[in-house]
């Protein structure tokens, strides 16, 4: 039943998964938290964050990203650190510590709000997120169980049944936090990174208090990072073709298509229309919008 639980369990799933983190995680001012809904570009942003924060530390060709999956370099709080351990030893990690989580903003440990740590959130248009998530969960599912029909998954999504709570609430929680406290919460969209990775690498480094120097720019650091972290490059690394996260989930499952607008290959016109209406309704007045397709090439 794991598959239906992913959807129907909703916030219960998130609450159970997040309990250890909420009760025990002690944020430090130098921490960086990568927050996201599932299938929103977490893997990509993990690679980017690691590369930006460790730039200059490794000779070219020696980045740990070439031999470790992004999920091995930046652990999930609720899956990797607190799931089987109430108080993992995180105090000895050298700063800046980088952690990730799928938990909604309102479910984060209170020490996160109280400290000066930084939050980087990434999200993605709901149509692509839904399709990406459906593919991921279908692959995770054991082979001997009938697949849940897409129509059912679509209904779950529309009615807010999702493993870390309704899509809309997740995004809006972080959106509002970023408006209220722009120095603490950086709000990124997958589609924007796709469109202009250079701009966003600079923005991210500035937000984290370590902007690229002229010298670094001239040495081609930004280009190097965007290439290292590109979908094509990461997907084709041996570690991401054959490795597994937590000895279980194949790394390859985190690299499927990596495009904006793949939803058009799966959603009927009426499904797409319904989701667009929902988007309008849920985000109305918030100032939040999403691109549903990439710019046609010139
Ligand atoms: P698709 O299923 O649409 O291909 P997450 O990392 O949050 O689990 O999200 C996974 C999605 O991000 C998948 O989307 C995956 O292909 C895409 N992705 C992974 N690495 C990427 C990268 N370096 N650049 C762009 N997209 C990437």
PDB file of C-alpha atoms and ligand atoms in Angstrom:
ATOM      1  CA  UNK A   1       0.000   0.000   0.000  1.00  0.00           C
ATOM      2  CA  UNK A   2       3.026   2.314   0.030  1.00  0.00           C
ATOM      3  CA  UNK A   3       1.959   3.916  -3.194  1.00  0.00           C
ATOM      4  CA  UNK A   4      -1.464   5.105  -2.134  1.00  0.00           C
ATOM      5  CA  UNK A   5      -0.061   6.122   1.242  1.00  0.00           C
ATOM      6  CA  UNK A   6       2.308   8.495  -0.514  1.00  0.00           C
ATOM      7  CA  UNK A   7      -0.741  10.381  -1.639  1.00  0.00           C
ATOM      8  CA  UNK A   8      -3.440   9.650   0.892  1.00  0.00           C
ATOM      9  CA  UNK A   9      -1.140   9.830   3.906  1.00  0.00           C
ATOM     10  CA  UNK A  10      -0.434  13.452   3.023  1.00  0.00           C
ATOM     11  CA  UNK A  11       0.493  15.592   5.947  1.00  0.00           C
ATOM     12  CA  UNK A  12       0.502  12.629   8.289  1.00  0.00           C
ATOM     13  CA  UNK A  13       3.413  11.286   6.295  1.00  0.00           C
ATOM     14  CA  UNK A  14       5.210  14.608   6.568  1.00  0.00           C
ATOM     15  CA  UNK A  15       4.485  14.911  10.274  1.00  0.00           C
ATOM     16  CA  UNK A  16       5.731  11.431  11.081  1.00  0.00           C
ATOM     17  CA  UNK A  17       8.811  11.879   8.926  1.00  0.00           C
ATOM     18  CA  UNK A  18       9.522  15.305  10.368  1.00  0.00           C
ATOM     19  CA  UNK A  19       9.013  14.575  14.047  1.00  0.00           C
ATOM     20  CA  UNK A  20      12.642  13.787  14.950  1.00  0.00           C
ATOM     21  CA  UNK A  21      13.909  16.808  13.099  1.00  0.00           C
ATOM     22  CA  UNK A  22      11.363  19.106  14.714  1.00  0.00           C
ATOM     23  CA  UNK A  23      12.129  18.010  18.215  1.00  0.00           C
ATOM     24  CA  UNK A  24      15.856  17.706  18.010  1.00  0.00           C
ATOM     25  CA  UNK A  25      17.420  19.698  15.206  1.00  0.00           C
ATOM     26  CA  UNK A  26      19.499  22.609  16.474  1.00  0.00           C
ATOM     27  CA  UNK A  27      20.119  25.055  13.672  1.00  0.00           C
ATOM     28  CA  UNK A  28      23.316  27.083  13.597  1.00  0.00           C
ATOM     29  CA  UNK A  29      23.647  30.537  12.095  1.00  0.00           C
ATOM     30  CA  UNK A  30      25.969  29.219   9.401  1.00  0.00           C
ATOM     31  CA  UNK A  31      23.621  26.408   8.273  1.00  0.00           C
ATOM     32  CA  UNK A  32      22.120  26.278   4.816  1.00  0.00           C
ATOM     33  CA  UNK A  33      18.818  24.475   4.316  1.00  0.00           C
ATOM     34  CA  UNK A  34      17.690  23.373   0.919  1.00  0.00           C
ATOM     35  CA  UNK A  35      13.910  23.085   1.058  1.00  0.00           C
ATOM     36  CA  UNK A  36      11.710  21.779  -1.733  1.00  0.00           C
ATOM     37  CA  UNK A  37       8.691  19.736  -2.597  1.00  0.00           C
ATOM     38  CA  UNK A  38       9.562  16.336  -4.068  1.00  0.00           C
ATOM     39  CA  UNK A  39      10.452  16.390  -7.791  1.00  0.00           C
ATOM     40  CA  UNK A  40      11.013  20.119  -7.968  1.00  0.00           C
ATOM     41  CA  UNK A  41      14.718  20.176  -8.763  1.00  0.00           C
ATOM     42  CA  UNK A  42      16.122  19.095  -5.387  1.00  0.00           C
ATOM     43  CA  UNK A  43      18.876  16.946  -6.901  1.00  0.00           C
ATOM     44  CA  UNK A  44      19.954  19.743  -9.221  1.00  0.00           C
ATOM     45  CA  UNK A  45      20.019  22.321  -6.441  1.00  0.00           C
ATOM     46  CA  UNK A  46      21.945  19.952  -4.168  1.00  0.00           C
ATOM     47  CA  UNK A  47      24.638  19.674  -6.807  1.00  0.00           C
ATOM     48  CA  UNK A  48      24.635  23.443  -7.339  1.00  0.00           C
ATOM     49  CA  UNK A  49      24.803  24.274  -3.628  1.00  0.00           C
ATOM     50  CA  UNK A  50      27.615  21.827  -3.085  1.00  0.00           C
ATOM     51  CA  UNK A  51      29.549  23.164  -6.063  1.00  0.00           C
ATOM     52  CA  UNK A  52      29.033  26.826  -5.141  1.00  0.00           C
ATOM     53  CA  UNK A  53      30.006  26.373  -1.508  1.00  0.00           C
ATOM     54  CA  UNK A  54      33.052  24.226  -2.315  1.00  0.00           C
ATOM     55  CA  UNK A  55      34.301  26.154  -5.310  1.00  0.00           C
ATOM     56  CA  UNK A  56      38.026  26.500  -5.474  1.00  0.00           C
ATOM     57  CA  UNK A  57      38.463  23.673  -3.015  1.00  0.00           C
ATOM     58  CA  UNK A  58      38.983  20.925  -5.582  1.00  0.00           C
ATOM     59  CA  UNK A  59      41.048  20.855  -8.732  1.00  0.00           C
ATOM     60  CA  UNK A  60      38.936  20.655 -11.846  1.00  0.00           C
ATOM     61  CA  UNK A  61      38.138  17.010 -12.513  1.00  0.00           C
ATOM     62  CA  UNK A  62      38.259  16.218  -8.820  1.00  0.00           C
ATOM     63  CA  UNK A  63      34.919  17.460  -7.580  1.00  0.00           C
ATOM     64  CA  UNK A  64      33.244  14.973  -5.219  1.00  0.00           C
ATOM     65  CA  UNK A  65      30.176  15.432  -7.436  1.00  0.00           C
ATOM     66  CA  UNK A  66      31.917  13.261 -10.010  1.00  0.00           C
ATOM     67  CA  UNK A  67      32.070  10.285  -7.680  1.00  0.00           C
ATOM     68  CA  UNK A  68      29.169  10.788  -5.258  1.00  0.00           C
ATOM     69  CA  UNK A  69      25.468  11.294  -5.910  1.00  0.00           C
ATOM     70  CA  UNK A  70      24.145  14.748  -4.933  1.00  0.00           C
ATOM     71  CA  UNK A  71      21.987  13.033  -2.298  1.00  0.00           C
ATOM     72  CA  UNK A  72      25.062  11.484  -0.699  1.00  0.00           C
ATOM     73  CA  UNK A  73      26.696  14.881  -0.379  1.00  0.00           C
ATOM     74  CA  UNK A  74      23.681  16.693   1.078  1.00  0.00           C
ATOM     75  CA  UNK A  75      21.449  14.554   3.307  1.00  0.00           C
ATOM     76  CA  UNK A  76      17.694  14.825   3.755  1.00  0.00           C
ATOM     77  CA  UNK A  77      16.799  15.560   7.368  1.00  0.00           C
ATOM     78  CA  UNK A  78      13.696  13.391   7.430  1.00  0.00           C
ATOM     79  CA  UNK A  79      15.014  10.443   5.405  1.00  0.00           C
ATOM     80  CA  UNK A  80      18.741  10.294   6.022  1.00  0.00           C
ATOM     81  CA  UNK A  81      19.389  11.882   9.416  1.00  0.00           C
ATOM     82  CA  UNK A  82      16.390  11.595  11.710  1.00  0.00           C
ATOM     83  CA  UNK A  83      14.423   8.668  10.372  1.00  0.00           C
ATOM     84  CA  UNK A  84      16.210   5.998  12.395  1.00  0.00           C
ATOM     85  CA  UNK A  85      18.038   8.215  14.845  1.00  0.00           C
ATOM     86  CA  UNK A  86      16.584  10.769  17.234  1.00  0.00           C
ATOM     87  CA  UNK A  87      19.750  12.731  17.627  1.00  0.00           C
ATOM     88  CA  UNK A  88      22.291  12.151  14.923  1.00  0.00           C
ATOM     89  CA  UNK A  89      25.647  13.746  15.658  1.00  0.00           C
ATOM     90  CA  UNK A  90      25.639  16.836  13.478  1.00  0.00           C
ATOM     91  CA  UNK A  91      27.600  19.114  15.753  1.00  0.00           C
ATOM     92  CA  UNK A  92      30.981  18.042  14.497  1.00  0.00           C
ATOM     93  CA  UNK A  93      30.268  18.794  10.873  1.00  0.00           C
ATOM     94  CA  UNK A  94      32.348  21.715   9.646  1.00  0.00           C
ATOM     95  CA  UNK A  95      30.407  24.874   8.766  1.00  0.00           C
ATOM     96  CA  UNK A  96      28.607  25.635   6.628  1.00  0.00           C
ATOM     97  CA  UNK A  97      26.508  22.530   7.140  1.00  0.00           C
ATOM     98  CA  UNK A  98      24.085  21.932   4.289  1.00  0.00           C
ATOM     99  CA  UNK A  99      20.924  19.893   4.846  1.00  0.00           C
ATOM    100  CA  UNK A 100      17.821  19.360   2.798  1.00  0.00           C
ATOM    101  CA  UNK A 101      14.172  18.709   3.548  1.00  0.00           C
ATOM    102  CA  UNK A 102      10.803  18.290   1.859  1.00  0.00           C
ATOM    103  CA  UNK A 103       8.933  19.451   4.954  1.00  0.00           C
ATOM    104  CA  UNK A 104       6.514  22.366   4.624  1.00  0.00           C
ATOM    105  CA  UNK A 105       7.706  25.703   6.040  1.00  0.00           C
ATOM    106  CA  UNK A 106       5.325  25.511   8.979  1.00  0.00           C
ATOM    107  CA  UNK A 107       6.738  22.117   9.976  1.00  0.00           C
ATOM    108  CA  UNK A 108      10.376  23.142  10.210  1.00  0.00           C
ATOM    109  CA  UNK A 109      12.143  22.934  13.584  1.00  0.00           C
ATOM    110  CA  UNK A 110      11.675  26.183  15.500  1.00  0.00           C
ATOM    111  CA  UNK A 111      15.445  26.582  15.861  1.00  0.00           C
ATOM    112  CA  UNK A 112      15.550  27.265  12.133  1.00  0.00           C
ATOM    113  CA  UNK A 113      13.421  30.362  12.454  1.00  0.00           C
ATOM    114  CA  UNK A 114      15.238  31.471  15.567  1.00  0.00           C
ATOM    115  CA  UNK A 115      18.716  31.199  14.089  1.00  0.00           C
ATOM    116  CA  UNK A 116      20.242  33.197  11.261  1.00  0.00           C
ATOM    117  CA  UNK A 117      20.583  30.164   9.017  1.00  0.00           C
ATOM    118  CA  UNK A 118      19.657  30.508   5.355  1.00  0.00           C
ATOM    119  CA  UNK A 119      16.868  28.724   3.512  1.00  0.00           C
ATOM    120  CA  UNK A 120      16.963  28.117  -0.228  1.00  0.00           C
ATOM    121  CA  UNK A 121      13.652  26.854  -1.606  1.00  0.00           C
ATOM    122  CA  UNK A 122      13.095  25.461  -5.061  1.00  0.00           C
ATOM    123  CA  UNK A 123       9.764  24.689  -6.661  1.00  0.00           C
ATOM    124  CA  UNK A 124       8.428  23.874 -10.072  1.00  0.00           C
ATOM    125  CA  UNK A 125       5.231  24.388 -12.016  1.00  0.00           C
ATOM    126  CA  UNK A 126       2.597  21.984 -10.707  1.00  0.00           C
ATOM    127  CA  UNK A 127       1.940  20.276 -14.049  1.00  0.00           C
ATOM    128  CA  UNK A 128       5.540  19.119 -14.485  1.00  0.00           C
ATOM    129  CA  UNK A 129       5.875  18.358 -10.783  1.00  0.00           C
ATOM    130  CA  UNK A 130       2.850  16.068 -10.929  1.00  0.00           C
ATOM    131  CA  UNK A 131       4.176  14.147 -13.942  1.00  0.00           C
ATOM    132  CA  UNK A 132       7.675  13.857 -12.522  1.00  0.00           C
ATOM    133  CA  UNK A 133       6.333  12.633  -9.191  1.00  0.00           C
ATOM    134  CA  UNK A 134       4.043  10.117 -10.826  1.00  0.00           C
ATOM    135  CA  UNK A 135       6.969   8.613 -12.766  1.00  0.00           C
ATOM    136  CA  UNK A 136       9.128   8.510  -9.648  1.00  0.00           C
ATOM    137  CA  UNK A 137       6.557   6.884  -7.410  1.00  0.00           C
ATOM    138  CA  UNK A 138       5.579   4.384 -10.091  1.00  0.00           C
ATOM    139  CA  UNK A 139       9.207   3.249 -10.341  1.00  0.00           C
ATOM    140  CA  UNK A 140       9.587   3.068  -6.576  1.00  0.00           C
ATOM    141  CA  UNK A 141       6.646   0.785  -6.335  1.00  0.00           C
ATOM    142  CA  UNK A 142       7.178  -2.894  -6.087  1.00  0.00           C
ATOM    143  CA  UNK A 143       6.712  -4.699  -9.351  1.00  0.00           C
ATOM    144  CA  UNK A 144       4.025  -7.035  -8.025  1.00  0.00           C
ATOM    145  CA  UNK A 145       1.486  -4.332  -7.238  1.00  0.00           C
ATOM    146  CA  UNK A 146      -0.867  -2.914  -9.846  1.00  0.00           C
ATOM    147  CA  UNK A 147      -0.015   0.636 -10.801  1.00  0.00           C
ATOM    148  CA  UNK A 148      -2.342   3.305  -9.538  1.00  0.00           C
ATOM    149  CA  UNK A 149      -4.139   4.759 -12.560  1.00  0.00           C
ATOM    150  CA  UNK A 150      -2.927   8.199 -13.545  1.00  0.00           C
ATOM    151  CA  UNK A 151      -6.488   9.541 -13.320  1.00  0.00           C
ATOM    152  CA  UNK A 152      -6.477   8.642  -9.636  1.00  0.00           C
ATOM    153  CA  UNK A 153      -3.118  10.296  -9.045  1.00  0.00           C
ATOM    154  CA  UNK A 154      -4.387  13.375 -10.832  1.00  0.00           C
ATOM    155  CA  UNK A 155      -7.441  13.530  -8.543  1.00  0.00           C
ATOM    156  CA  UNK A 156      -5.216  13.176  -5.495  1.00  0.00           C
ATOM    157  CA  UNK A 157      -3.047  16.047  -6.684  1.00  0.00           C
ATOM    158  CA  UNK A 158      -6.001  18.349  -7.358  1.00  0.00           C
ATOM    159  CA  UNK A 159      -7.552  17.639  -3.988  1.00  0.00           C
ATOM    160  CA  UNK A 160      -4.278  18.331  -2.195  1.00  0.00           C
ATOM    161  CA  UNK A 161      -3.336  14.753  -1.374  1.00  0.00           C
ATOM    162  CA  UNK A 162       0.413  14.691  -1.589  1.00  0.00           C
ATOM    163  CA  UNK A 163       3.136  13.203   0.553  1.00  0.00           C
ATOM    164  CA  UNK A 164       4.318  16.497   2.023  1.00  0.00           C
ATOM    165  CA  UNK A 165       0.933  18.185   2.030  1.00  0.00           C
ATOM    166  CA  UNK A 166      -0.933  20.015  -0.740  1.00  0.00           C
ATOM    167  CA  UNK A 167       1.323  21.378  -3.485  1.00  0.00           C
ATOM    168  CA  UNK A 168      -0.181  24.860  -3.196  1.00  0.00           C
ATOM    169  CA  UNK A 169       0.305  25.161   0.550  1.00  0.00           C
ATOM    170  CA  UNK A 170       3.897  23.962   0.310  1.00  0.00           C
ATOM    171  CA  UNK A 171       4.817  26.584  -2.255  1.00  0.00           C
ATOM    172  CA  UNK A 172       2.846  29.394  -0.622  1.00  0.00           C
ATOM    173  CA  UNK A 173       4.360  28.721   2.790  1.00  0.00           C
ATOM    174  CA  UNK A 174       7.874  29.351   1.504  1.00  0.00           C
ATOM    175  CA  UNK A 175       6.746  32.117  -0.854  1.00  0.00           C
ATOM    176  CA  UNK A 176       5.290  34.134   2.000  1.00  0.00           C
ATOM    177  CA  UNK A 177       8.344  33.499   4.153  1.00  0.00           C
ATOM    178  CA  UNK A 178      10.583  34.761   1.341  1.00  0.00           C
ATOM    179  CA  UNK A 179       8.538  37.948   1.017  1.00  0.00           C
ATOM    180  CA  UNK A 180       8.587  38.558   4.739  1.00  0.00           C
ATOM    181  CA  UNK A 181      12.234  37.774   5.163  1.00  0.00           C
ATOM    182  CA  UNK A 182      14.124  37.975   1.879  1.00  0.00           C
ATOM    183  CA  UNK A 183      17.514  37.820   3.579  1.00  0.00           C
ATOM    184  CA  UNK A 184      16.656  34.492   5.115  1.00  0.00           C
ATOM    185  CA  UNK A 185      14.616  32.717   2.453  1.00  0.00           C
ATOM    186  CA  UNK A 186      15.570  32.613  -1.219  1.00  0.00           C
ATOM    187  CA  UNK A 187      12.728  31.422  -3.443  1.00  0.00           C
ATOM    188  CA  UNK A 188      13.790  29.747  -6.694  1.00  0.00           C
ATOM    189  CA  UNK A 189      11.847  28.209  -9.560  1.00  0.00           C
ATOM    190  CA  UNK A 190      13.065  25.308 -11.683  1.00  0.00           C
ATOM    191  CA  UNK A 191      11.923  27.030 -14.879  1.00  0.00           C
ATOM    192  CA  UNK A 192      13.962  30.166 -14.070  1.00  0.00           C
ATOM    193  CA  UNK A 193      17.111  28.135 -13.449  1.00  0.00           C
ATOM    194  CA  UNK A 194      16.592  26.404 -16.776  1.00  0.00           C
ATOM    195  CA  UNK A 195      16.245  29.750 -18.489  1.00  0.00           C
ATOM    196  CA  UNK A 196      19.243  31.515 -16.977  1.00  0.00           C
ATOM    197  CA  UNK A 197      21.506  29.423 -14.804  1.00  0.00           C
ATOM    198  CA  UNK A 198      24.331  31.991 -14.766  1.00  0.00           C
ATOM    199  CA  UNK A 199      22.134  34.695 -13.304  1.00  0.00           C
ATOM    200  CA  UNK A 200      20.808  32.332 -10.650  1.00  0.00           C
ATOM    201  CA  UNK A 201      24.213  30.992  -9.661  1.00  0.00           C
ATOM    202  CA  UNK A 202      25.298  34.574  -8.990  1.00  0.00           C
ATOM    203  CA  UNK A 203      22.099  35.352  -7.139  1.00  0.00           C
ATOM    204  CA  UNK A 204      22.454  32.240  -5.008  1.00  0.00           C
ATOM    205  CA  UNK A 205      26.103  32.946  -4.124  1.00  0.00           C
ATOM    206  CA  UNK A 206      25.238  36.519  -3.165  1.00  0.00           C
ATOM    207  CA  UNK A 207      22.315  35.400  -1.045  1.00  0.00           C
ATOM    208  CA  UNK A 208      24.600  32.970   0.778  1.00  0.00           C
ATOM    209  CA  UNK A 209      27.065  35.734   1.510  1.00  0.00           C
ATOM    210  CA  UNK A 210      29.797  34.463  -0.801  1.00  0.00           C
ATOM    211  CA  UNK A 211      29.377  36.261  -4.132  1.00  0.00           C
ATOM    212  CA  UNK A 212      31.642  35.290  -7.023  1.00  0.00           C
ATOM    213  CA  UNK A 213      34.626  37.619  -7.153  1.00  0.00           C
ATOM    214  CA  UNK A 214      35.721  39.233 -10.417  1.00  0.00           C
ATOM    215  CA  UNK A 215      38.670  36.900 -10.406  1.00  0.00           C
ATOM    216  CA  UNK A 216      36.459  33.844 -10.016  1.00  0.00           C
ATOM    217  CA  UNK A 217      34.202  35.049 -12.799  1.00  0.00           C
ATOM    218  CA  UNK A 218      37.176  35.629 -15.055  1.00  0.00           C
ATOM    219  CA  UNK A 219      38.504  32.177 -14.274  1.00  0.00           C
ATOM    220  CA  UNK A 220      35.236  30.696 -15.537  1.00  0.00           C
ATOM    221  CA  UNK A 221      33.965  29.345 -12.192  1.00  0.00           C
ATOM    222  CA  UNK A 222      30.339  30.052 -13.024  1.00  0.00           C
ATOM    223  CA  UNK A 223      30.437  28.264 -16.357  1.00  0.00           C
ATOM    224  CA  UNK A 224      32.253  25.355 -14.842  1.00  0.00           C
ATOM    225  CA  UNK A 225      29.651  24.940 -12.109  1.00  0.00           C
ATOM    226  CA  UNK A 226      26.704  25.192 -14.480  1.00  0.00           C
ATOM    227  CA  UNK A 227      28.246  22.538 -16.733  1.00  0.00           C
ATOM    228  CA  UNK A 228      29.220  20.264 -13.873  1.00  0.00           C
ATOM    229  CA  UNK A 229      25.660  20.407 -12.502  1.00  0.00           C
ATOM    230  CA  UNK A 230      23.847  20.193 -15.823  1.00  0.00           C
ATOM    231  CA  UNK A 231      21.301  17.442 -16.330  1.00  0.00           C
ATOM    232  CA  UNK A 232      23.294  15.822 -19.151  1.00  0.00           C
ATOM    233  CA  UNK A 233      26.533  15.805 -17.210  1.00  0.00           C
ATOM    234  CA  UNK A 234      25.161  14.481 -13.925  1.00  0.00           C
ATOM    235  CA  UNK A 235      22.881  11.933 -15.555  1.00  0.00           C
ATOM    236  CA  UNK A 236      25.749  10.386 -17.483  1.00  0.00           C
ATOM    237  CA  UNK A 237      28.174  10.011 -14.599  1.00  0.00           C
ATOM    238  CA  UNK A 238      28.795   6.417 -13.568  1.00  0.00           C
ATOM    239  CA  UNK A 239      27.855   7.132  -9.972  1.00  0.00           C
ATOM    240  CA  UNK A 240      24.458   8.413 -11.073  1.00  0.00           C
ATOM    241  CA  UNK A 241      23.910   5.576 -13.514  1.00  0.00           C
ATOM    242  CA  UNK A 242      24.753   2.722 -11.173  1.00  0.00           C
ATOM    243  CA  UNK A 243      24.848   4.103  -7.601  1.00  0.00           C
ATOM    244  CA  UNK A 244      22.040   3.964  -5.056  1.00  0.00           C
ATOM    245  CA  UNK A 245      20.850   6.367  -2.380  1.00  0.00           C
ATOM    246  CA  UNK A 246      20.680   4.754   1.066  1.00  0.00           C
ATOM    247  CA  UNK A 247      21.667   1.516  -0.693  1.00  0.00           C
ATOM    248  CA  UNK A 248      18.108   1.415  -1.984  1.00  0.00           C
ATOM    249  CA  UNK A 249      16.914   3.993  -4.457  1.00  0.00           C
ATOM    250  CA  UNK A 250      18.881   3.966  -7.711  1.00  0.00           C
ATOM    251  CA  UNK A 251      20.473   7.385  -8.322  1.00  0.00           C
ATOM    252  CA  UNK A 252      19.320   7.102 -11.919  1.00  0.00           C
ATOM    253  CA  UNK A 253      15.727   7.608 -10.741  1.00  0.00           C
ATOM    254  CA  UNK A 254      16.576  11.230  -9.973  1.00  0.00           C
ATOM    255  CA  UNK A 255      17.455  11.933 -13.598  1.00  0.00           C
ATOM    256  CA  UNK A 256      14.574  11.333 -15.974  1.00  0.00           C
ATOM    257  CA  UNK A 257      14.042  14.005 -18.608  1.00  0.00           C
ATOM    258  CA  UNK A 258      14.910  17.319 -16.993  1.00  0.00           C
ATOM    259  CA  UNK A 259      12.695  19.522 -19.142  1.00  0.00           C
ATOM    260  CA  UNK A 260      10.084  22.211 -18.778  1.00  0.00           C
ATOM    261  CA  UNK A 261       6.725  21.330 -20.329  1.00  0.00           C
ATOM    262  CA  UNK A 262       6.913  17.519 -20.431  1.00  0.00           C
ATOM    263  CA  UNK A 263       3.410  17.539 -18.907  1.00  0.00           C
ATOM    264  CA  UNK A 264       2.049  18.220 -22.407  1.00  0.00           C
ATOM    265  CA  UNK A 265       2.895  14.611 -23.293  1.00  0.00           C
ATOM    266  CA  UNK A 266       0.705  13.254 -20.513  1.00  0.00           C
ATOM    267  CA  UNK A 267      -2.121  15.574 -19.496  1.00  0.00           C
ATOM    268  CA  UNK A 268      -5.314  15.822 -21.512  1.00  0.00           C
ATOM    269  CA  UNK A 269      -6.432  19.324 -22.444  1.00  0.00           C
ATOM    270  CA  UNK A 270      -9.115  19.261 -19.779  1.00  0.00           C
ATOM    271  CA  UNK A 271      -6.685  18.086 -17.102  1.00  0.00           C
ATOM    272  CA  UNK A 272      -4.262  20.875 -17.965  1.00  0.00           C
ATOM    273  CA  UNK A 273      -7.082  23.390 -17.928  1.00  0.00           C
ATOM    274  CA  UNK A 274      -8.229  22.223 -14.519  1.00  0.00           C
ATOM    275  CA  UNK A 275      -4.736  22.567 -13.080  1.00  0.00           C
ATOM    276  CA  UNK A 276      -4.276  26.001 -14.594  1.00  0.00           C
ATOM    277  CA  UNK A 277      -7.570  27.101 -13.034  1.00  0.00           C
ATOM    278  CA  UNK A 278      -6.473  25.721  -9.689  1.00  0.00           C
ATOM    279  CA  UNK A 279      -3.194  27.586  -9.990  1.00  0.00           C
ATOM    280  CA  UNK A 280      -5.020  30.836 -10.646  1.00  0.00           C
ATOM    281  CA  UNK A 281      -7.363  30.257  -7.759  1.00  0.00           C
ATOM    282  CA  UNK A 282      -4.780  29.166  -5.214  1.00  0.00           C
ATOM    283  CA  UNK A 283      -2.122  31.720  -6.096  1.00  0.00           C
ATOM    284  CA  UNK A 284      -4.487  34.611  -6.734  1.00  0.00           C
ATOM    285  CA  UNK A 285      -3.319  37.750  -4.962  1.00  0.00           C
ATOM    286  CA  UNK A 286       0.001  36.177  -3.944  1.00  0.00           C
ATOM    287  CA  UNK A 287       1.997  37.504  -6.887  1.00  0.00           C
ATOM    288  CA  UNK A 288       3.250  33.991  -7.593  1.00  0.00           C
ATOM    289  CA  UNK A 289       3.197  32.661 -11.154  1.00  0.00           C
ATOM    290  CA  UNK A 290       4.796  29.755 -13.003  1.00  0.00           C
ATOM    291  CA  UNK A 291       5.983  29.261 -16.561  1.00  0.00           C
ATOM    292  CA  UNK A 292       4.478  26.146 -18.088  1.00  0.00           C
ATOM    293  CA  UNK A 293       6.746  25.889 -21.093  1.00  0.00           C
ATOM    294  CA  UNK A 294      10.192  27.064 -22.037  1.00  0.00           C
ATOM    295  CA  UNK A 295      10.795  29.932 -24.386  1.00  0.00           C
ATOM    296  CA  UNK A 296      10.884  28.774 -27.982  1.00  0.00           C
ATOM    297  CA  UNK A 297      14.485  28.883 -29.183  1.00  0.00           C
ATOM    298  CA  UNK A 298      15.257  31.955 -31.281  1.00  0.00           C
TER     299      UNK A 298
HETATM  300  P1  LIG B   1      11.726  14.981 -14.583  1.00  0.00           P
HETATM  301  O1  LIG B   1      11.094  13.788 -13.953  1.00  0.00           O
HETATM  302  O2  LIG B   1      10.723  15.942 -15.126  1.00  0.00           O
HETATM  303  O3  LIG B   1      12.775  14.648 -15.572  1.00  0.00           O
HETATM  304  P2  LIG B   1      14.044  16.062  -7.533  1.00  0.00           P
HETATM  305  O4  LIG B   1      15.501  16.218  -7.693  1.00  0.00           O
HETATM  306  O5  LIG B   1      13.418  17.130  -6.704  1.00  0.00           O
HETATM  307  O6  LIG B   1      13.689  14.683  -7.109  1.00  0.00           O
HETATM  308  O7  LIG B   1      13.414  16.301  -8.974  1.00  0.00           O
HETATM  309  C1  LIG B   1      13.702  15.422 -10.035  1.00  0.00           C
HETATM  310  C2  LIG B   1      13.443  16.141 -11.328  1.00  0.00           C
HETATM  311  O8  LIG B   1      14.529  17.032 -11.612  1.00  0.00           O
HETATM  312  C3  LIG B   1      13.367  15.180 -12.492  1.00  0.00           C
HETATM  313  O9  LIG B   1      12.488  15.792 -13.429  1.00  0.00           O
HETATM  314  C4  LIG B   1      14.804  15.170 -12.952  1.00  0.00           C
HETATM  315  O10 LIG B   1      14.989  14.713 -14.257  1.00  0.00           O
HETATM  316  C5  LIG B   1      15.153  16.633 -12.829  1.00  0.00           C
HETATM  317  N1  LIG B   1      16.603  16.880 -12.718  1.00  0.00           N
HETATM  318  C6  LIG B   1      17.515  16.156 -12.036  1.00  0.00           C
HETATM  319  N2  LIG B   1      18.733  16.680 -12.162  1.00  0.00           N
HETATM  320  C7  LIG B   1      18.609  17.771 -12.952  1.00  0.00           C
HETATM  321  C8  LIG B   1      19.546  18.731 -13.469  1.00  0.00           C
HETATM  322  N3  LIG B   1      20.829  18.669 -13.191  1.00  0.00           N
HETATM  323  N4  LIG B   1      19.051  19.715 -14.252  1.00  0.00           N
HETATM  324  C9  LIG B   1      17.743  19.787 -14.547  1.00  0.00           C
HETATM  325  N5  LIG B   1      16.819  18.911 -14.102  1.00  0.00           N
HETATM  326  C10 LIG B   1      17.245  17.904 -13.309  1.00  0.00           C
END
